[in-house]
Coordinates of C-alpha atoms in Angstrom, one line a residue:
M620 CA 5.0 17.0 -18.3
F621 CA 6.4 15.2 -15.4
K622 CA 3.1 14.0 -13.4
N623 CA 2.3 11.5 -16.1
L624 CA 5.4 9.6 -15.5
N625 CA 4.2 6.3 -14.4
V626 CA 7.1 5.7 -12.0
F627 CA 6.4 8.5 -10.1
K628 CA 2.2 7.2 -10.2
T629 CA 3.6 4.1 -9.5
A630 CA 6.0 5.4 -6.2
H631 CA 3.2 7.4 -5.3
A632 CA 0.6 4.5 -4.9
M633 CA 3.0 2.7 -3.4
G634 CA 3.4 4.9 -0.5
Q635 CA -0.1 5.6 -0.1
H636 CA -0.9 2.3 0.0
A637 CA 1.9 1.9 2.9
A638 CA 0.3 4.7 4.9
V639 CA -3.2 3.2 4.8
R640 CA -1.7 -0.4 5.7
Q641 CA -0.2 1.0 8.7
S642 CA -3.2 2.7 9.9
V643 CA -5.0 -1.1 9.7
V644 CA -2.0 -2.4 11.4
A645 CA -1.8 0.4 14.1
Q646 CA -5.7 0.5 14.6
N647 CA -5.2 -3.9 15.0
M648 CA -2.6 -3.3 18.0
A649 CA -4.6 -0.9 19.7
N650 CA -7.2 -3.5 19.9
A651 CA -5.4 -6.4 21.0
D652 CA -7.1 -6.8 24.1
T653 CA -10.5 -6.0 23.0
P654 CA -12.9 -8.9 23.5
G655 CA -14.3 -10.1 20.0
Y656 CA -12.2 -7.7 17.4
K657 CA -10.9 -9.7 14.4
A658 CA -7.9 -8.1 12.8
R659 CA -8.1 -6.4 9.5
D660 CA -5.8 -6.1 6.9
I661 CA -5.6 -4.6 3.3
T662 CA -4.8 -6.7 -0.2
P663 CA -0.8 -6.6 -0.4
F664 CA 0.7 -3.7 -2.8
K665 CA 1.9 -6.4 -5.6
E666 CA -1.6 -7.7 -5.5
V667 CA -3.0 -4.5 -6.2
Y668 CA -0.3 -3.7 -8.8
R669 CA -0.2 -7.0 -10.4
N670 CA -4.4 -6.7 -11.0
D671 CA -3.8 -3.0 -12.6
G672 CA -0.6 -3.9 -14.5
G673 CA -1.4 -6.4 -16.9
A674 CA -0.9 -5.2 -20.3
S675 CA -4.5 -6.3 -21.5
S676 CA -6.2 -4.9 -18.5
M677 CA -8.0 -1.5 -18.7
R678 CA -5.7 1.2 -17.3
A679 CA -7.4 4.9 -15.4
T680 CA -5.6 7.1 -17.3
R681 CA -8.0 9.7 -15.2
T682 CA -8.4 10.4 -11.9
G683 CA -12.5 9.8 -12.7
H684 CA -11.8 6.4 -14.2
Q685 CA -14.0 3.6 -12.6
G686 CA -12.3 0.2 -12.3
H687 CA -8.9 1.5 -11.1
A688 CA -7.3 -0.6 -8.6
M689 CA -5.9 1.8 -6.9
E690 CA -9.1 3.1 -6.0
S691 CA -10.8 2.9 -2.4
A692 CA -12.3 -0.7 -3.3
A693 CA -8.7 -1.8 -3.3
L694 CA -7.6 -0.3 0.5
R695 CA -10.6 -1.5 1.9
P696 CA -9.7 -3.7 5.0
T697 CA -10.9 -7.0 4.9
L698 CA -10.5 -9.6 7.9
T699 CA -7.5 -12.0 8.5
T700 CA -8.0 -15.3 8.6
S701 CA -5.8 -15.6 12.0
E702 CA -6.3 -18.2 15.0
V703 CA -8.8 -16.9 16.9
A704 CA -8.2 -16.3 21.1
P705 CA -11.3 -17.6 23.6
S706 CA -12.0 -14.0 24.3
G707 CA -12.8 -13.8 20.6
N708 CA -10.0 -11.8 19.5
S709 CA -8.0 -12.8 16.5
V710 CA -5.1 -9.9 17.0
S711 CA -1.4 -11.5 17.3
L712 CA 0.7 -8.8 18.3
E713 CA 3.8 -10.6 16.9
E714 CA 2.1 -11.0 13.1
E715 CA 1.1 -6.9 13.4
M716 CA 5.0 -6.0 14.5
L717 CA 6.2 -7.9 11.7
K718 CA 3.1 -6.4 9.4
A719 CA 4.5 -3.0 10.2
V720 CA 8.2 -3.6 9.7
D721 CA 7.4 -4.8 6.4
I722 CA 5.2 -1.5 5.8
K723 CA 7.7 0.3 7.0
R724 CA 10.3 -1.3 3.5
Q725 CA 7.3 -0.7 1.3
H726 CA 7.1 2.6 2.3
D727 CA 11.2 3.4 2.1
R728 CA 11.6 1.6 -1.1
S729 CA 8.7 3.8 -2.7
L730 CA 11.2 7.3 -1.2
A731 CA 13.8 5.2 -3.0
I732 CA 12.5 5.0 -6.0
Y733 CA 11.0 8.7 -6.4
K734 CA 14.5 9.9 -4.8
S735 CA 16.1 7.7 -7.6
S736 CA 13.8 9.1 -10.6
L737 CA 14.2 12.5 -9.6
S738 CA 18.1 11.9 -10.0
V739 CA 17.7 10.4 -13.3
L740 CA 15.4 13.4 -14.4
R741 CA 18.1 15.7 -13.1
T742 CA 20.8 14.1 -14.6
A743 CA 18.8 14.3 -17.7
L744 CA 18.0 17.9 -18.0
G745 CA 22.0 18.4 -17.1
R746 CA 21.3 19.6 -13.2

């Protein structure tokens, strides 16, 4: 019954997005000195959610449905348009560190939404 509540699905999707983005940012930082390495990133969650959340757009109601924005296509890393160093590397450690802080905030926000929603359910159930 409670598995189909959209608030839990959104919190889960936000946390999953943060995990994938953190992985991409960590790869960028690990390859900061690799000649020719191009920095990558994934679509921000607000863009993924905006594209998925319109009233006129189709929504996936089952995991087998196609066209859902949180499918692997939305989480696929793409090259960023950053300034390229003489070695051909486009990773900026400062930018990647700022992205990592933003990702931590997004993950904490998803946990807060989840905990708050559980608290509301517990209150509604009288526990």
